[in-house]
PDB file of C-alpha atoms in Angstrom:
ATOM      1  CA  MET A   1      -0.053   0.065  -0.206  1.00 62.00           C
ATOM      2  CA  GLY A   2       1.357   3.199  -1.391  1.00 64.00           C
ATOM      3  CA  PRO A   3       1.306   6.301   0.541  1.00 62.00           C
ATOM      4  CA  GLY A   4      -0.722   7.744  -1.476  1.00 58.00           C
ATOM      5  CA  VAL A   5      -3.854   5.761  -0.872  1.00 53.00           C
ATOM      6  CA  VAL A   6      -2.908   6.473   3.087  1.00 54.00           C
ATOM      7  CA  VAL A   7      -3.151   9.871   2.703  1.00 49.00           C
ATOM      8  CA  THR A   8      -6.660   9.829   0.902  1.00 53.00           C
ATOM      9  CA  GLY A   9      -7.996   7.372   3.618  1.00 51.00           C
ATOM     10  CA  LEU A  10      -7.131   9.642   5.537  1.00 53.00           C
ATOM     11  CA  THR A  11      -8.760  12.563   3.866  1.00 50.00           C
ATOM     12  CA  LEU A  12     -11.583  10.392   3.787  1.00 48.00           C
ATOM     13  CA  GLY A  13     -12.188   9.618   7.087  1.00 49.00           C
ATOM     14  CA  ALA A  14     -11.816  12.991   8.081  1.00 47.00           C
ATOM     15  CA  LEU A  15     -14.381  14.643   5.595  1.00 48.00           C
ATOM     16  CA  ALA A  16     -16.864  11.693   6.876  1.00 46.00           C
ATOM     17  CA  VAL A  17     -16.099  12.740  10.594  1.00 41.00           C
ATOM     18  CA  VAL A  18     -16.512  16.757   9.585  1.00 41.00           C
ATOM     19  CA  SER A  19     -19.838  15.767   7.815  1.00 43.00           C
ATOM     20  CA  LEU A  20     -20.636  13.858  10.416  1.00 40.00           C
ATOM     21  CA  LEU A  21     -20.994  17.058  13.731  1.00 41.00           C
ATOM     22  CA  ALA A  22     -22.319  18.859  10.958  1.00 41.00           C
ATOM     23  CA  PHE A  23     -25.405  16.383  10.710  1.00 40.00           C
ATOM     24  CA  GLN A  24     -25.955  16.002  14.529  1.00 44.00           C
ATOM     25  CA  ALA A  25     -25.747  20.058  15.245  1.00 42.00           C
ATOM     26  CA  ASN A  26     -27.505  20.845  12.456  1.00 43.00           C
ATOM     27  CA  GLY A  27     -29.764  18.096  14.314  1.00 42.00           C
ATOM     28  CA  ALA A  28     -29.752  19.820  17.596  1.00 36.00           C
ATOM     29  CA  GLN A  29     -31.064  23.199  16.564  1.00 35.00           C
ATOM     30  CA  ASP A  30     -33.818  21.267  15.538  1.00 36.00           C
ATOM     31  CA  ARG A  31     -34.051  19.885  18.423  1.00 33.00           C
ATOM     32  CA  ALA A  32     -33.489  22.583  20.140  1.00 36.00           C
ATOM     33  CA  GLY A  33     -36.737  24.691  18.164  1.00 36.00           C
ATOM     34  CA  GLY A  34     -34.355  27.200  17.238  1.00 34.00           C
ATOM     35  CA  PRO A  35     -34.137  29.008  13.949  1.00 31.00           C
ATOM     36  CA  HIS A  36     -34.386  27.519  10.537  1.00 29.00           C
ATOM     37  CA  SER A  37     -32.583  30.419   8.413  1.00 27.00           C
ATOM     38  CA  SER A  38     -29.611  33.375   9.451  1.00 27.00           C
ATOM     39  CA  ALA A  39     -32.070  35.705  10.596  1.00 29.00           C
ATOM     40  CA  SER A  40     -32.251  36.561  13.695  1.00 30.00           C
ATOM     41  CA  ALA A  41     -34.262  38.486  16.256  1.00 34.00           C
ATOM     42  CA  SER A  42     -33.163  40.426  19.117  1.00 35.00           C
ATOM     43  CA  SER A  43     -34.807  42.590  21.979  1.00 35.00           C
ATOM     44  CA  SER A  44     -33.097  43.551  25.571  1.00 36.00           C
ATOM     45  CA  SER A  45     -35.769  43.411  28.599  1.00 36.00           C
ATOM     46  CA  SER A  46     -33.468  46.336  30.309  1.00 37.00           C
ATOM     47  CA  GLY A  47     -34.175  49.450  28.538  1.00 41.00           C
ATOM     48  CA  PRO A  48     -33.877  50.953  25.155  1.00 42.00           C
ATOM     49  CA  THR A  49     -31.442  48.707  23.576  1.00 39.00           C
ATOM     50  CA  ALA A  50     -33.786  46.261  21.856  1.00 38.00           C
ATOM     51  CA  SER A  51     -33.442  45.980  17.783  1.00 37.00           C
ATOM     52  CA  ALA A  52     -35.246  43.267  15.433  1.00 37.00           C
ATOM     53  CA  THR A  53     -33.630  42.719  12.229  1.00 36.00           C
ATOM     54  CA  ALA A  54     -36.461  40.292  10.857  1.00 36.00           C
ATOM     55  CA  SER A  55     -39.167  38.019  12.746  1.00 35.00           C
ATOM     56  CA  PRO A  56     -38.622  34.761  13.148  1.00 36.00           C
ATOM     57  CA  SER A  57     -42.145  33.245  12.978  1.00 37.00           C
ATOM     58  CA  ALA A  58     -43.451  32.295   9.606  1.00 38.00           C
ATOM     59  CA  SER A  59     -44.957  35.904   8.583  1.00 44.00           C
ATOM     60  CA  PRO A  60     -42.497  38.463   9.372  1.00 49.00           C
ATOM     61  CA  THR A  61     -43.864  41.731  10.342  1.00 55.00           C
ATOM     62  CA  PRO A  62     -43.469  44.275   7.463  1.00 68.00           C
ATOM     63  CA  THR A  63     -40.631  46.816   7.616  1.00 72.00           C
ATOM     64  CA  ALA A  64     -41.139  50.670   8.057  1.00 81.00           C
ATOM     65  CA  PRO A  65     -40.413  52.854   4.835  1.00 88.00           C
ATOM     66  CA  ALA A  66     -36.565  55.108   6.682  1.00 93.00           C
ATOM     67  CA  LEU A  67     -37.484  57.187   9.694  1.00 96.00           C
ATOM     68  CA  PRO A  68     -38.769  60.659   8.425  1.00 94.00           C
ATOM     69  CA  ALA A  69     -36.667  63.878   8.689  1.00 91.00           C
ATOM     70  CA  SER A  70     -39.031  65.591  10.839  1.00 90.00           C
ATOM     71  CA  SER A  71     -39.845  62.690  13.464  1.00 95.00           C
ATOM     72  CA  GLY A  72     -37.954  65.065  16.000  1.00 95.00           C
ATOM     73  CA  THR A  73     -34.475  64.640  18.275  1.00 96.00           C
ATOM     74  CA  GLY A  74     -33.678  62.374  21.084  1.00 97.00           C
ATOM     75  CA  LEU A  75     -34.710  59.307  21.919  1.00 98.00           C
ATOM     76  CA  ARG A  76     -38.044  58.655  21.095  1.00 98.00           C
ATOM     77  CA  VAL A  77     -41.191  56.531  18.878  1.00 98.00           C
ATOM     78  CA  VAL A  78     -41.906  57.173  16.300  1.00 98.00           C
ATOM     79  CA  TYR A  79     -45.646  56.805  14.897  1.00 98.00           C
ATOM     80  CA  SER A  80     -46.912  58.407  11.567  1.00 98.00           C
ATOM     81  CA  VAL A  81     -50.425  58.337  10.812  1.00 97.00           C
ATOM     82  CA  GLY A  82     -49.668  58.224   7.190  1.00 96.00           C
ATOM     83  CA  SER A  83     -47.690  55.161   6.886  1.00 96.00           C
ATOM     84  CA  HIS A  84     -49.099  53.848   9.540  1.00 97.00           C
ATOM     85  CA  SER A  85     -45.544  52.857  10.548  1.00 97.00           C
ATOM     86  CA  VAL A  86     -43.677  52.937  14.432  1.00 98.00           C
ATOM     87  CA  TRP A  87     -39.338  53.619  14.617  1.00 98.00           C
ATOM     88  CA  LEU A  88     -37.883  53.368  17.652  1.00 98.00           C
ATOM     89  CA  VAL A  89     -35.181  55.963  17.933  1.00 98.00           C
ATOM     90  CA  ASP A  90     -32.074  56.016  20.317  1.00 98.00           C
ATOM     91  CA  PRO A  91     -29.664  58.297  19.075  1.00 97.00           C
ATOM     92  CA  LYS A  92     -26.176  56.782  20.774  1.00 97.00           C
ATOM     93  CA  LYS A  93     -27.091  53.371  18.993  1.00 96.00           C
ATOM     94  CA  THR A  94     -25.441  53.051  15.577  1.00 95.00           C
ATOM     95  CA  PRO A  95     -27.899  52.946  13.961  1.00 95.00           C
ATOM     96  CA  GLN A  96     -29.949  54.992  15.383  1.00 97.00           C
ATOM     97  CA  VAL A  97     -33.564  53.341  14.934  1.00 97.00           C
ATOM     98  CA  VAL A  98     -32.999  49.985  16.111  1.00 96.00           C
ATOM     99  CA  ALA A  99     -36.524  48.799  15.116  1.00 97.00           C
ATOM    100  CA  SER A 100     -39.342  49.970  12.738  1.00 97.00           C
ATOM    101  CA  PHE A 101     -42.186  48.100  11.998  1.00 97.00           C
ATOM    102  CA  THR A 102     -46.179  49.082  10.058  1.00 96.00           C
ATOM    103  CA  VAL A 103     -48.839  48.546  12.718  1.00 97.00           C
ATOM    104  CA  THR A 104     -52.731  48.861  12.850  1.00 96.00           C
ATOM    105  CA  PRO A 105     -54.235  52.263  13.791  1.00 95.00           C
ATOM    106  CA  GLY A 106     -58.161  52.029  15.679  1.00 92.00           C
ATOM    107  CA  THR A 107     -60.986  54.107  14.405  1.00 91.00           C
ATOM    108  CA  VAL A 108     -59.434  57.334  15.045  1.00 93.00           C
ATOM    109  CA  GLU A 109     -55.799  58.378  14.991  1.00 96.00           C
ATOM    110  CA  PRO A 110     -53.868  60.812  17.829  1.00 98.00           C
ATOM    111  CA  THR A 111     -52.856  64.514  16.368  1.00 98.00           C
ATOM    112  CA  PRO A 112     -49.611  65.121  14.907  1.00 98.00           C
ATOM    113  CA  GLY A 113     -47.588  66.408  18.504  1.00 98.00           C
ATOM    114  CA  SER A 114     -45.145  65.198  21.191  1.00 98.00           C
ATOM    115  CA  TYR A 115     -46.058  63.426  23.557  1.00 98.00           C
ATOM    116  CA  PRO A 116     -45.127  61.371  26.979  1.00 98.00           C
ATOM    117  CA  VAL A 117     -45.682  58.045  27.523  1.00 98.00           C
ATOM    118  CA  TYR A 118     -48.114  58.806  30.329  1.00 98.00           C
ATOM    119  CA  SER A 119     -49.258  55.035  31.494  1.00 98.00           C
ATOM    120  CA  ARG A 120     -48.243  51.327  30.718  1.00 98.00           C
ATOM    121  CA  THR A 121     -50.712  48.287  31.429  1.00 98.00           C
ATOM    122  CA  PRO A 122     -48.700  45.038  30.786  1.00 98.00           C
ATOM    123  CA  ALA A 123     -52.075  43.119  30.216  1.00 98.00           C
ATOM    124  CA  THR A 124     -55.589  44.057  30.355  1.00 97.00           C
ATOM    125  CA  THR A 125     -58.806  43.812  27.884  1.00 93.00           C
ATOM    126  CA  GLY A 126     -59.175  45.850  25.291  1.00 88.00           C
ATOM    127  CA  THR A 127     -61.662  47.590  24.475  1.00 82.00           C
ATOM    128  CA  ASP A 128     -62.518  45.421  20.935  1.00 81.00           C
ATOM    129  CA  GLY A 129     -62.830  43.293  24.227  1.00 85.00           C
ATOM    130  CA  ARG A 130     -59.853  41.117  23.101  1.00 90.00           C
ATOM    131  CA  GLN A 131     -56.798  40.531  25.926  1.00 96.00           C
ATOM    132  CA  ILE A 132     -53.692  42.985  24.885  1.00 97.00           C
ATOM    133  CA  GLU A 133     -50.424  42.881  26.817  1.00 98.00           C
ATOM    134  CA  HIS A 134     -48.146  45.724  26.594  1.00 98.00           C
ATOM    135  CA  VAL A 135     -50.435  48.990  26.185  1.00 98.00           C
ATOM    136  CA  VAL A 136     -48.088  51.835  26.227  1.00 98.00           C
ATOM    137  CA  ARG A 137     -50.721  55.330  26.074  1.00 98.00           C
ATOM    138  CA  PHE A 138     -49.670  58.754  25.058  1.00 98.00           C
ATOM    139  CA  THR A 139     -51.781  61.131  25.125  1.00 98.00           C
ATOM    140  CA  GLN A 140     -55.957  61.421  25.390  1.00 98.00           C
ATOM    141  CA  GLN A 141     -57.405  63.433  22.871  1.00 97.00           C
ATOM    142  CA  ASN A 142     -61.036  64.030  22.511  1.00 94.00           C
ATOM    143  CA  GLY A 143     -62.192  61.434  25.505  1.00 93.00           C
ATOM    144  CA  VAL A 144     -60.290  59.087  23.014  1.00 94.00           C
ATOM    145  CA  VAL A 145     -56.969  57.117  24.635  1.00 95.00           C
ATOM    146  CA  PHE A 146     -54.235  56.507  22.451  1.00 97.00           C
ATOM    147  CA  GLY A 147     -51.055  53.810  22.702  1.00 97.00           C
ATOM    148  CA  PHE A 148     -50.047  51.221  21.493  1.00 98.00           C
ATOM    149  CA  SER A 149     -50.270  47.412  22.041  1.00 97.00           C
ATOM    150  CA  ALA A 150     -50.518  43.921  20.613  1.00 97.00           C
ATOM    151  CA  ALA A 151     -53.432  41.384  21.395  1.00 96.00           C
ATOM    152  CA  VAL A 152     -52.513  38.229  22.476  1.00 96.00           C
ATOM    153  CA  ASP A 153     -54.164  36.204  20.084  1.00 94.00           C
ATOM    154  CA  GLY A 154     -52.009  38.287  17.109  1.00 91.00           C
ATOM    155  CA  ALA A 155     -54.789  39.817  15.929  1.00 87.00           C
ATOM    156  CA  THR A 156     -53.622  43.139  14.676  1.00 83.00           C
ATOM    157  CA  ALA A 157     -57.193  44.848  14.019  1.00 75.00           C
ATOM    158  CA  THR A 158     -59.552  46.766  15.990  1.00 68.00           C
ATOM    159  CA  THR A 159     -63.231  47.060  16.275  1.00 66.00           C
ATOM    160  CA  ASP A 160     -64.799  48.907  19.248  1.00 63.00           C
ATOM    161  CA  PRO A 161     -68.557  47.446  19.910  1.00 61.00           C
ATOM    162  CA  LYS A 162     -68.701  50.767  21.261  1.00 66.00           C
ATOM    163  CA  GLY A 163     -67.683  53.279  18.602  1.00 73.00           C
ATOM    164  CA  LYS A 164     -64.347  55.182  18.803  1.00 85.00           C
ATOM    165  CA  THR A 165     -60.750  53.115  19.462  1.00 89.00           C
ATOM    166  CA  GLY A 166     -56.722  54.796  19.819  1.00 92.00           C
ATOM    167  CA  GLY A 167     -55.671  51.614  19.982  1.00 93.00           C
ATOM    168  CA  ILE A 168     -52.715  50.851  17.912  1.00 96.00           C
ATOM    169  CA  ARG A 169     -52.214  47.302  17.810  1.00 96.00           C
ATOM    170  CA  SER A 170     -48.832  45.805  16.608  1.00 97.00           C
ATOM    171  CA  SER A 171     -47.648  41.924  16.315  1.00 97.00           C
ATOM    172  CA  ARG A 172     -47.046  40.305  19.138  1.00 97.00           C
ATOM    173  CA  GLN A 173     -42.764  40.363  19.340  1.00 97.00           C
ATOM    174  CA  ASP A 174     -42.773  44.539  18.174  1.00 97.00           C
ATOM    175  CA  GLY A 175     -45.162  45.238  20.802  1.00 98.00           C
ATOM    176  CA  GLN A 176     -42.509  43.439  23.343  1.00 98.00           C
ATOM    177  CA  LEU A 177     -39.789  45.862  21.490  1.00 98.00           C
ATOM    178  CA  LEU A 178     -41.933  49.059  22.183  1.00 98.00           C
ATOM    179  CA  TRP A 179     -42.381  47.859  25.233  1.00 98.00           C
ATOM    180  CA  ASP A 180     -38.729  47.479  26.648  1.00 98.00           C
ATOM    181  CA  PHE A 181     -38.282  50.427  24.610  1.00 98.00           C
ATOM    182  CA  ALA A 182     -40.463  53.147  25.972  1.00 98.00           C
ATOM    183  CA  PRO A 183     -41.227  53.368  30.138  1.00 98.00           C
ATOM    184  CA  ASN A 184     -43.084  56.162  31.027  1.00 98.00           C
ATOM    185  CA  GLY A 185     -41.890  59.509  30.479  1.00 98.00           C
ATOM    186  CA  THR A 186     -40.785  58.524  26.661  1.00 98.00           C
ATOM    187  CA  LYS A 187     -41.266  60.643  24.275  1.00 98.00           C
ATOM    188  CA  VAL A 188     -43.686  59.472  21.580  1.00 98.00           C
ATOM    189  CA  ILE A 189     -43.993  61.417  18.140  1.00 98.00           C
ATOM    190  CA  VAL A 190     -46.492  61.430  16.045  1.00 98.00           C
ATOM    191  CA  ILE A 191     -46.274  62.884  12.317  1.00 98.00           C
ATOM    192  CA  ALA A 192     -48.984  62.573   9.727  1.00 96.00           C
TER     193      ALA A 192
END
């Protein structure tokens, strides 16, 4: 048996071991319930450091358009009435937009302006009777309370049998991001 045969045998053996290890690693990820693609989402429960690059769910949340120039300054949540988009902006981060997503508004929209988050509720029942979570309220206008929330059942549309509702619904994942980002006092900029 010549040296070429020995080298070939060792090379094939090494390739078989590497292939087996790669197969086992892939199977371990599947058993752990890990993502099956390179898309990932990250969030933090320790303040305004949450960011999202993609949704791990089967139907990812549509990404908002680019942040408009007229969106204010400083740490803020920006809500566009026209595009129904939300941006979480932290000027100390690179990029400054740490997350952006689309939402579904209630039956009425808030007037453009700057408002502080004044109330938060981890879980409650919405005016439409659905169980909601991560409620972040920022203004009241003409008897209507405006705030962001996510329905526990994943529904994004809101209907209020009593009439007007200012609930702005997001996906549960995006609701968690906003909740982590916007404690009481956080500026919410509503733009046209």
